XYZ file of C-alpha atoms in Angstrom:
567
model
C 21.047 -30.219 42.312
C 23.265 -29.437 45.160
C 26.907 -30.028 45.452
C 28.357 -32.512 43.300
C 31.698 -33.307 45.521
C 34.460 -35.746 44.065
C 36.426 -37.579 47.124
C 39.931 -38.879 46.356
C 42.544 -40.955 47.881
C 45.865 -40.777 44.795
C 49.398 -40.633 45.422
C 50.077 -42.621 48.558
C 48.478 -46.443 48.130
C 45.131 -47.692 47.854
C 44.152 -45.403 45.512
C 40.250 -44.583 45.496
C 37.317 -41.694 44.578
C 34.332 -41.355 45.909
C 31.373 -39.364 44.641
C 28.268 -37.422 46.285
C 26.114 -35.940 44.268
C 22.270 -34.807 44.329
C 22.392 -35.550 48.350
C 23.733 -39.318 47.385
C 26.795 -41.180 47.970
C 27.127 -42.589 44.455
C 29.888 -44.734 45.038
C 33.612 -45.497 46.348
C 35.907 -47.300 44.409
C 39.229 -48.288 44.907
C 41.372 -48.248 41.292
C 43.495 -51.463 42.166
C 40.088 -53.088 41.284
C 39.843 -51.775 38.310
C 43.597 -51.400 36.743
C 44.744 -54.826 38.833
C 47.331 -53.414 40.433
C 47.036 -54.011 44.111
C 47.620 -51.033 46.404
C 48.140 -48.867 43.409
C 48.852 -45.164 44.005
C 48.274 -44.072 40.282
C 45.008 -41.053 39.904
C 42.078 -43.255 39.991
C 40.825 -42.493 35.984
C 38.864 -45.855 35.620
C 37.293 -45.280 39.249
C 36.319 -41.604 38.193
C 35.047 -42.851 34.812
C 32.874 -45.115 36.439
C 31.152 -42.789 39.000
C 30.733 -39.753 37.050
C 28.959 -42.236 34.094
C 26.708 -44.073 36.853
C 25.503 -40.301 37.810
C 25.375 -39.059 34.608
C 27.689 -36.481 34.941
C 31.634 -35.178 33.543
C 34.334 -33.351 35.486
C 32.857 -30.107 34.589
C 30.210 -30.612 36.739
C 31.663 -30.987 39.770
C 32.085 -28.154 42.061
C 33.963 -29.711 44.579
C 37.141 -32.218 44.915
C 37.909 -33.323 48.607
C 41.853 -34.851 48.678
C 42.550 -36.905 51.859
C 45.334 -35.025 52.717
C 45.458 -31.314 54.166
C 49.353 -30.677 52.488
C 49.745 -28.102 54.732
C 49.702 -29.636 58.004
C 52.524 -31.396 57.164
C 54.693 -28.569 57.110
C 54.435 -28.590 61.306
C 57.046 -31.454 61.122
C 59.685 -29.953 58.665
C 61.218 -28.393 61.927
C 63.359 -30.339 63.219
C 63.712 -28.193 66.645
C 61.755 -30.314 68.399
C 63.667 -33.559 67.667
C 67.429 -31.981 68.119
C 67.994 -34.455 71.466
C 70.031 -37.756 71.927
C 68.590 -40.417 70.390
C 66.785 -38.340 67.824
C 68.992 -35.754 66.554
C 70.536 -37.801 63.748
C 67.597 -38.079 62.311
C 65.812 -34.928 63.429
C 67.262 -32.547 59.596
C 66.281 -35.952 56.996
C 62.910 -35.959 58.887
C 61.845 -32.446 58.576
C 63.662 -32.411 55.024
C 61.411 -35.435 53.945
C 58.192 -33.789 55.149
C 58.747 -30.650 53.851
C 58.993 -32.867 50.339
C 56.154 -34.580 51.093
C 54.361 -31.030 51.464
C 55.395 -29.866 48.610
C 54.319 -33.222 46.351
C 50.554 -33.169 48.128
C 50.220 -29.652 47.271
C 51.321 -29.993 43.331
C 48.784 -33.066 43.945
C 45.842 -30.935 44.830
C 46.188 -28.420 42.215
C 46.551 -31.391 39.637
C 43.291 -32.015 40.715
C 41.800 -28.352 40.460
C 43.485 -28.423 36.435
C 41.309 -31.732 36.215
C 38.085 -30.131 37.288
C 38.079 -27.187 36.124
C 35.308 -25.247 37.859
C 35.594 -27.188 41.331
C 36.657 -25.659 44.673
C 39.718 -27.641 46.135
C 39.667 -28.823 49.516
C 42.774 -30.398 51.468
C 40.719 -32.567 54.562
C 42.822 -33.074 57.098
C 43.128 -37.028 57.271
C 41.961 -37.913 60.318
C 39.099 -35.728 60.135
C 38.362 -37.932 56.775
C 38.903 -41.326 58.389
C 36.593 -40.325 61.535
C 33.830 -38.825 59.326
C 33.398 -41.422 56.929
C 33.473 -44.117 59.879
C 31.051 -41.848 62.256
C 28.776 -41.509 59.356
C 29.274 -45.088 58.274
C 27.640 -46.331 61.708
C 24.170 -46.410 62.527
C 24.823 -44.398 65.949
C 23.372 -41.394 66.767
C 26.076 -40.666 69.225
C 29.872 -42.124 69.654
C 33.313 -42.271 70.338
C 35.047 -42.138 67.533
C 38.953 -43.623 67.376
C 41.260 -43.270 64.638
C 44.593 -45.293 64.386
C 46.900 -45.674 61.562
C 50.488 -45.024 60.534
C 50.517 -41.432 59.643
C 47.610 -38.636 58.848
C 50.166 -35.505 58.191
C 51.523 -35.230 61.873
C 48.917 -37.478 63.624
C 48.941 -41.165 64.164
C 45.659 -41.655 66.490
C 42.560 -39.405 67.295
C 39.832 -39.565 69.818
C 36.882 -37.689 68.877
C 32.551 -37.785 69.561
C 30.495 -37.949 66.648
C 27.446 -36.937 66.861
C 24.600 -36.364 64.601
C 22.392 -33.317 63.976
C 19.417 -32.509 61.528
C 22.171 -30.739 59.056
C 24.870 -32.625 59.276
C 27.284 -35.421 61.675
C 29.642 -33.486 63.960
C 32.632 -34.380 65.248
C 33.742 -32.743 68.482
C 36.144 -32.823 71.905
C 38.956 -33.941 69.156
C 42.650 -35.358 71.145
C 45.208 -36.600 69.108
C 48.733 -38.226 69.182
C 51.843 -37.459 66.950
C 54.128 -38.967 65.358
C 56.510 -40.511 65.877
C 54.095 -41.857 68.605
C 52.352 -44.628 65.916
C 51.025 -48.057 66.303
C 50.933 -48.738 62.318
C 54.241 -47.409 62.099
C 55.750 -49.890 64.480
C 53.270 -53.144 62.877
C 54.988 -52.202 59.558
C 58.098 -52.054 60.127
C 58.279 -55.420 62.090
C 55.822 -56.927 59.176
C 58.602 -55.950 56.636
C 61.407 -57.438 59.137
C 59.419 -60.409 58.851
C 59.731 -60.798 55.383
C 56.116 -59.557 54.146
C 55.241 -55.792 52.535
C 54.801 -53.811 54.569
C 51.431 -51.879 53.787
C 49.821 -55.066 52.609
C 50.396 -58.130 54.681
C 50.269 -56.994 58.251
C 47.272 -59.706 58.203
C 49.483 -62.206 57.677
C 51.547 -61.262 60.386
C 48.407 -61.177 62.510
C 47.497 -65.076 60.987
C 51.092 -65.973 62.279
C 50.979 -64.919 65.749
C 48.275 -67.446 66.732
C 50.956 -69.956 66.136
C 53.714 -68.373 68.536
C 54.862 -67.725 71.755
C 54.500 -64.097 72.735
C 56.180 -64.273 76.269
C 59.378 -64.842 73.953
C 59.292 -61.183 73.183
C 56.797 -59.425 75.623
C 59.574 -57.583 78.091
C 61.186 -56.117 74.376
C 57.419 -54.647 72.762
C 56.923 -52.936 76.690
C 60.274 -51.355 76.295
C 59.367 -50.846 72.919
C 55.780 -49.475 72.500
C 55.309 -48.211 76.469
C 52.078 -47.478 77.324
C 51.352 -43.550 79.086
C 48.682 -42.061 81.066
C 46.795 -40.780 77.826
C 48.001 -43.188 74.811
C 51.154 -44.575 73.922
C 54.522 -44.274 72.949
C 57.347 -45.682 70.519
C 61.361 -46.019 72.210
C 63.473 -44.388 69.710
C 66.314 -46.484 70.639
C 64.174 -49.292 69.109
C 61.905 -47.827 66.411
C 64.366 -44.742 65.137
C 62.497 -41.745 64.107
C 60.339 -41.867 61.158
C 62.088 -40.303 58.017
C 59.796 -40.020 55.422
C 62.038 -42.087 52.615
C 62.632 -46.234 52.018
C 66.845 -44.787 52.285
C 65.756 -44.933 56.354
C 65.438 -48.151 58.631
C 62.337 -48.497 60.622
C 63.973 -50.996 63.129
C 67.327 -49.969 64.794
C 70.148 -52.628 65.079
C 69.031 -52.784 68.417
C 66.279 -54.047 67.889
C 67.279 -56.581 65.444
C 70.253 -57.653 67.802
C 67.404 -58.529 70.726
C 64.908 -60.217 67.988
C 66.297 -62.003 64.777
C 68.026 -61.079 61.921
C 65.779 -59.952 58.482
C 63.636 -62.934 57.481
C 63.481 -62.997 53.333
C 60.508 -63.202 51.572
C 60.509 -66.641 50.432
C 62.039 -68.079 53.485
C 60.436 -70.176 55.735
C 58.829 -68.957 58.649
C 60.634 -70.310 61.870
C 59.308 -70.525 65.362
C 61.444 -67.107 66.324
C 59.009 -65.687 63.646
C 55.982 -66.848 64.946
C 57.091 -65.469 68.624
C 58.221 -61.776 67.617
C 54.750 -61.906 65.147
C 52.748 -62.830 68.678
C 54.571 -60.401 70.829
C 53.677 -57.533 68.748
C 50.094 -58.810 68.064
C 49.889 -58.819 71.694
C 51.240 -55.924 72.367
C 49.447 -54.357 69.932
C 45.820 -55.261 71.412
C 46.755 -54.190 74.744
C 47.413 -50.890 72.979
C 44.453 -50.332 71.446
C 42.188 -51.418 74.011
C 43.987 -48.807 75.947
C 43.232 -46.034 73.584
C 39.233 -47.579 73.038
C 39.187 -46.891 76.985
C 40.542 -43.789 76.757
C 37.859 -42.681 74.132
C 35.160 -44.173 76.461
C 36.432 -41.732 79.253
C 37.190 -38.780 77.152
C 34.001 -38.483 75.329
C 31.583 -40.629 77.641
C 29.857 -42.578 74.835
C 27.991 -45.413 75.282
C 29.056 -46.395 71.410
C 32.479 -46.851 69.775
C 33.569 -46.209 66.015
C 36.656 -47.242 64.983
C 39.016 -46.141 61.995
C 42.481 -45.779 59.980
C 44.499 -48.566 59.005
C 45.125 -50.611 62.747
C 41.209 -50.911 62.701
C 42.043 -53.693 60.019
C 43.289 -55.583 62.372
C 40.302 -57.832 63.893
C 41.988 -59.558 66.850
C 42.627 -56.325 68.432
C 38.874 -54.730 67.404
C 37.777 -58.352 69.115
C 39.435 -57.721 72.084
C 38.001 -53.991 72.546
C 34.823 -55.247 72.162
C 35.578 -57.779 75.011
C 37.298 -55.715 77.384
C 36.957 -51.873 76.111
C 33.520 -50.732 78.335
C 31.271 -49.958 75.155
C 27.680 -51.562 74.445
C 29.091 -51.732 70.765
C 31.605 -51.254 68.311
C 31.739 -50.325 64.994
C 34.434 -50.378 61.731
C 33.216 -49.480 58.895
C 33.701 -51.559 55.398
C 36.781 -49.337 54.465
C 38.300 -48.364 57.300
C 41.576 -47.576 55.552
C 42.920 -45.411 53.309
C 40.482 -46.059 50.475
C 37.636 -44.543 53.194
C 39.103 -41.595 53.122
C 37.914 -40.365 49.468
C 34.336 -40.516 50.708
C 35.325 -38.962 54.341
C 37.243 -35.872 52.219
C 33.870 -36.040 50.238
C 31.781 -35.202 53.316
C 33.393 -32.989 54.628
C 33.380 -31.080 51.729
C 29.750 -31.758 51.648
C 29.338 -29.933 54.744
C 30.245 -26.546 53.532
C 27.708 -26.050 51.621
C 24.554 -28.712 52.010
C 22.151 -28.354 54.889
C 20.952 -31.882 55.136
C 22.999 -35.073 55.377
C 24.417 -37.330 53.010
C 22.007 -40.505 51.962
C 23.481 -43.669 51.202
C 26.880 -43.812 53.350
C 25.166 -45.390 56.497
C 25.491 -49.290 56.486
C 26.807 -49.451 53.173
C 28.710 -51.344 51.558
C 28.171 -52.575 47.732
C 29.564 -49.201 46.135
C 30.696 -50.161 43.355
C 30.555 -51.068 39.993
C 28.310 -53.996 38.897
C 27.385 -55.469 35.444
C 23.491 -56.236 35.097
C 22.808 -57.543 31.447
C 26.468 -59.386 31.142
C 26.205 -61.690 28.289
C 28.946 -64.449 27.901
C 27.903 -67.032 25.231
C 28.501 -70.591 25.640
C 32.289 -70.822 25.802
C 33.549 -67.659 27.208
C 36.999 -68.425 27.057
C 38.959 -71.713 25.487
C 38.607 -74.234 27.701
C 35.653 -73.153 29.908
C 31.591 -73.949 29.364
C 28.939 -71.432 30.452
C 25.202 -71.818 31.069
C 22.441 -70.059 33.220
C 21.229 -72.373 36.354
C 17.825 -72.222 36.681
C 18.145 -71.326 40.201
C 21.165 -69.815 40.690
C 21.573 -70.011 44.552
C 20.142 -73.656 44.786
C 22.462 -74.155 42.450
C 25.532 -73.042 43.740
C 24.529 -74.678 46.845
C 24.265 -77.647 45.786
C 27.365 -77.740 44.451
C 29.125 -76.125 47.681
C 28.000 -79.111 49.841
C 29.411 -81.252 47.120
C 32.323 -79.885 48.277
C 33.115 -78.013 45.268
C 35.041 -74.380 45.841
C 33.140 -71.555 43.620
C 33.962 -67.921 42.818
C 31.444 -65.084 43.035
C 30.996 -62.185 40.959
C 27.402 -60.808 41.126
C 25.899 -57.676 42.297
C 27.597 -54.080 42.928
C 31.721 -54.349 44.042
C 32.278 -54.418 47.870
C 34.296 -51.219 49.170
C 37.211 -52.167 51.261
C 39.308 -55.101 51.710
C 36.504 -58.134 52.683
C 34.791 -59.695 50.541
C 30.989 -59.575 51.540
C 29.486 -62.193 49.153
C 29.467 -60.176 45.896
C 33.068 -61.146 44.955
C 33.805 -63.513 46.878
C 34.866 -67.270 47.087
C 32.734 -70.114 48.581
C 33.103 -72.875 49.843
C 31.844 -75.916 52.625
C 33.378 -75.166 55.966
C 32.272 -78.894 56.792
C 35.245 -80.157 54.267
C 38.506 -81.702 56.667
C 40.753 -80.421 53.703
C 39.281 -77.195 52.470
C 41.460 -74.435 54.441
C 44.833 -76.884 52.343
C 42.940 -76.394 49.538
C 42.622 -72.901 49.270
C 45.994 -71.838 50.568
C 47.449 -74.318 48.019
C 45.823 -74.213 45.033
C 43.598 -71.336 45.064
C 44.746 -68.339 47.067
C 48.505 -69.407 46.947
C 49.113 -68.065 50.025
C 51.499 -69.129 53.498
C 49.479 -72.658 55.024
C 48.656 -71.051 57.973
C 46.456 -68.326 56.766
C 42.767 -68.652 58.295
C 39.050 -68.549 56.156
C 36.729 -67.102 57.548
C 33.166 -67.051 58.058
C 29.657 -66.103 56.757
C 27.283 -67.034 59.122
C 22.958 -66.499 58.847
C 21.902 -63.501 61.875
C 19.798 -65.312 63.686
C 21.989 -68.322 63.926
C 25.521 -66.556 64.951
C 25.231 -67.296 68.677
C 24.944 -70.908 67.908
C 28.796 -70.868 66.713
C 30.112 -67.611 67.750
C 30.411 -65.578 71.099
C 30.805 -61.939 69.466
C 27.424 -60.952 70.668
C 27.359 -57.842 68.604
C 26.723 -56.926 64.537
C 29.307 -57.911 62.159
C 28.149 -57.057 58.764
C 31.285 -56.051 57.452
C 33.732 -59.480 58.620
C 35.507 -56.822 61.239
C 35.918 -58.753 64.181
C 37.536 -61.956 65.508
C 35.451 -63.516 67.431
C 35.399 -66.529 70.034
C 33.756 -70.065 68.735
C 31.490 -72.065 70.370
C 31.585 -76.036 71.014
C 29.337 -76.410 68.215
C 31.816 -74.523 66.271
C 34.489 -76.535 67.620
C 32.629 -79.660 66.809
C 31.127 -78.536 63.073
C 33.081 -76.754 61.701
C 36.818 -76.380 62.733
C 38.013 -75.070 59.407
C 36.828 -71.627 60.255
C 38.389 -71.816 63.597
C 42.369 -70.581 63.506
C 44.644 -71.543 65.452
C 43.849 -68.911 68.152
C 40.450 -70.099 68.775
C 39.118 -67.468 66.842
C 37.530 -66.579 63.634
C 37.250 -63.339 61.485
C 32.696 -63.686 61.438
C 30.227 -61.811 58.535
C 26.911 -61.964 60.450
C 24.296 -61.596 57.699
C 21.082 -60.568 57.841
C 18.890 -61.099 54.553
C 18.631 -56.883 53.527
C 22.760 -56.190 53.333
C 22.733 -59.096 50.937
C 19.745 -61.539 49.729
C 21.504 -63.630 47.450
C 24.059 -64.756 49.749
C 21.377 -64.911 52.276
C 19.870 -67.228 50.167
C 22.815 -69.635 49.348
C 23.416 -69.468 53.042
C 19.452 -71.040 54.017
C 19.692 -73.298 50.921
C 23.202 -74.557 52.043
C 21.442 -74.611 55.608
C 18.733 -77.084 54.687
C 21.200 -79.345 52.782
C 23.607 -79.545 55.472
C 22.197 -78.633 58.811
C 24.700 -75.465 58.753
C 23.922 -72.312 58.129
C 27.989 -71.277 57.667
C 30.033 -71.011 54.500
C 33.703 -70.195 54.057
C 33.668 -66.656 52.596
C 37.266 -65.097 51.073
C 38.107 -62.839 48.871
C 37.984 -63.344 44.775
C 41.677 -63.326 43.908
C 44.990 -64.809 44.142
C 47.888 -63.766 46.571
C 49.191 -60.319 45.372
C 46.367 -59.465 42.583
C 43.415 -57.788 44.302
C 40.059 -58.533 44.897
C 38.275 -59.186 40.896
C 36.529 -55.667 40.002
C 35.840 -56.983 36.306
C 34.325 -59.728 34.389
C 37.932 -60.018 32.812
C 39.148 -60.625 36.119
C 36.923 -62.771 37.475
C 37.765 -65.015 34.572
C 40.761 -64.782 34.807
C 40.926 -66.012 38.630
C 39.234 -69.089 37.520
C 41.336 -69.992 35.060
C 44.648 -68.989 37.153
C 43.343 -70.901 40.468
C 42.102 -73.972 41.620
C 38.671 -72.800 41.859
C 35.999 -75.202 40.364
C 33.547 -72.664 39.258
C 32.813 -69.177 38.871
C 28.845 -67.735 39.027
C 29.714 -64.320 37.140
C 26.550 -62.932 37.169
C 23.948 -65.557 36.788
C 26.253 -67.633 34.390
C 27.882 -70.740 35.530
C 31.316 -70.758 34.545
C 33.669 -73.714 34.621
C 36.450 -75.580 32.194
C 35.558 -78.255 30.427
């Protein structure tokens, strides 16, 4: 049979395991899908239940569990020598202190693990080794660039590497990496929490707000701030104080805050100084990472680009590297955060002992758990009516260019945070009051949050100017005048919009709805967001899926092939 490697992501956020057994990527799952607690941290039980049951396996079987962490190469910043200088040195003792605790917590961790498997070999992957692998292998390149960017992996915040593949296995060479406290997702958090949203979670909406303001307001502070250097990048310490691994520690200095605005609270409203500190960042933020895609076009001389870690979620910036970067074409996988990771570890792990590589990771996406056979009966909760269309996807259709907004729950769980069409919500991008809508009564989210788009393949170019793949809704792209024209309520306020370019193989159904919708309407776009309400996360049950209907303003849910709706 071969390895049988478990991949996990616990104790940090966005909990998730991954599984590869008989030469086969079973599946990656996050846990906040299935417990409904978003970003959760807890061991991911329900998400191991569920993979070692789809491959007919239990814990005793596997031989190998891959954590995301190496524990450790943290222990390279619990000295604080290098840090005892002005402007650093009163923080330089709590910093090493904090990561010598946070060595000591991932190593009790990753023996956990070993007294949960009992006859598997542990493996600590270094992280960004685990981010690059799983988005290398991801890709459908046979050769590439591969950038990593996110807040912290151990000691490193970014990583240049080339991937390239061989007939045993994908190898990742020429490897360059940054530090900390050099880190772009360390400085988009902290100013995302200033701004009154969690940090770790709604750096998109920080993103969605900086269309609206005026980055010029700000730009001279995020130069002094996040200067850019021959090879990368740095962070001004007399802005963003050193990073002290514990929430007792400011990531802003008063500095900062005296040249900006003071802390904005959660439910207050967003003012125009918001809007302007959110664009200067942005801004300074895609100017940083098309620096660093450059950099990995000169240092490895690929033709290709694969980008990962958690600042790859961030599409305006991916847009403008695909714009202005050098490559042919750019790639981010469907989880190219933390939750990636478990099937990265798992690959790596993989690679010490199998000779051939791993099926089933490449263009993935639906690796999850699905539920074929789901009966519901007519009334599956008080309140709501069920029946089976006869045609499911004329059917929902139909009732999409009726303007009606519909959940989706069909098919195997998307990995990572887009929804792809399987659990998803629909609805009519032709509709002058559908992006009010679904702020207000069925995401319940800030107004100025953007939709975005599912467009058919072979009709992209006629309303977007990416001019590349976009399976996985990874890029903002720039609209067309029939875009403009048609349908302005996937267009934010930017100019841009977050595409899914579908072709019929990554998912027929949708594909489907998409030509029936086409030949009702003359457009072959639908409005595609995730299934959930602000601060739950994306369904990953029937339960849940039900639930969303009843707590939002959806008007239907297809779970499965029923037809859900209250009476």
């Amino acid at each position: 049979m071969g390895p049988v490697v478990m991949g996990l992501c616990s104790g940090t956020h966005d909990s998730a395991a991954a599984l590869i057994a008989d030469g086969r990527l079973v599946g990656l799952v996050e846990e906040e899908r299935l417990n409904g607690i978003k970003h959760t941290k807890a061991y991911p039980d329900l998400a191991i239940a569920w993979l070692l049951g789809e491959a007919g396996l239990t814990a005793a079987d596997v031989t190998d569990v891959a954590y995301n962490f190496a524990p450790r190469r943290y222990l390279t910043a619990a000295v604080p020598l290098r840090h005892l200088r002005p402007g650093t040195a009163g923080r330089a003792w709590p910093r090493a202190r904090s990561f010598a605790v946070v060595h000591r917590r991932a190593s009790e961790r990753l023996r956990q693990f070993g007294r949960r498997f009992p006859h598997a070999e542990l493996h600590g992957v270094e992280h960004h080794r685990a981010h690059a692998l799983y988005a290398f292998e991801a890709s459908p390149y046979e050769a590439a660039a591969v950038l990593v960017v996110d807040s912290l992996g151990e000691t490193t915040t970014t990583s240049i590497c080339a991937g390239r593949r061989t007939g045993r296995r994908a190898a990742l060479g020429g490897r360059w990496s940054l530090p900390d406290p050099a880190s772009l997702g360390y400085a988009y958090g902290a100013v995302t929490e200033h701004l009154g949203w969690r940090r770790g979670d709604e750096e998109g909406t920080v993103m969605a707000l900086a269309a609206l303001g005026d980055p010029g307001r700000f730009r001279d502070l995020f130069a002094q701030a996040i200067p850019l250097t021959v090879e990368a990048f740095a962070l001004d310490p007399r802005l963003f104080p050193l990073r002290v691994i514990s929430s007792r520690y400011s990531r802003l200095s008063p500095a900062f805050i005296a040249a900006t605005c003071p802390p904005r609270a959660p439910k207050q409203e967003a003012a125009q100084v918001h809007a302007d500190l959110a664009a200067a960042l942005q801004e300074r933020t895609e100017q940083v990472m098309v620096h660093l895609a450059r950099q990995a076009r000169y240092r490895t001389g690929e033709k290709y680009l694969c980008l990962g870690g958690g600042v790859a979620l961030n599409c305006v910036s991916i847009g403008k590297i695909v714009e202005r970067a050098g490559f042919e074409e750019v790639f981010v996988p469907p989880a190219p955060g933390d939750s990636g990771t478990a099937t990265g570890a798992a690959l790596h792990a993989h690679q010490q002992h199998a000779v051939r590589p791993v099926a089933g990771v490449q263009g993935e996406c639906y690796l999850g758990p699905s539920f074929p056979g789901l009966e519901l009966g007519a009334e599956p909760r008080p309140g709501t009516a069920a029946h089976r269309p006869a045609d499911a996807a004329r059917h929902l259709a139909l009732r999409l260019a009726e303007g009606q907004i519909v959940g989706v729950f069909r098919g195997r769980l998307e990995a990572g945070p887009r929804a792809l069409g399987n659990r998803s919500i629909l609805a009519s991008p032709l509709r002058a009051d559908v992006v009010d809508r679904l702020n207000a009564k069925v995401k319940f989210r800030e107004p100025f949050r953007p939709f975005a788009p599912v467009v058919l393949a072979e009709r992209a170019a006629d309303y977007f100017t990416l001019g590349q793949p976009a399976p996985f809704m990874s890029f903002a792209s720039g609209v067309t005048d029939l875009a403009r024209d048609k349908i302005p309520a996937v267009v934010h306020a930017n100019g841009l919009a977050r595409v899914q370019i579908l072709h019929p193989r990554q998912n027929p159904f949708l594909d489907t709805v998409l030509r029936e919708f086409h030949a009702i309407t003359g457009v072959p776009v639908l409005i595609n967001t995730s299934l959930n309400i602000k601060g739950k996360p994306i369904c990953g049950t029937p339960t849940q899926a039900l639930d969303c209907l009843q707590e939002s303003g959806i008007d239907a849910l297809l779970l499965e092939d029923w037809w859900v709706s209250e009476q």
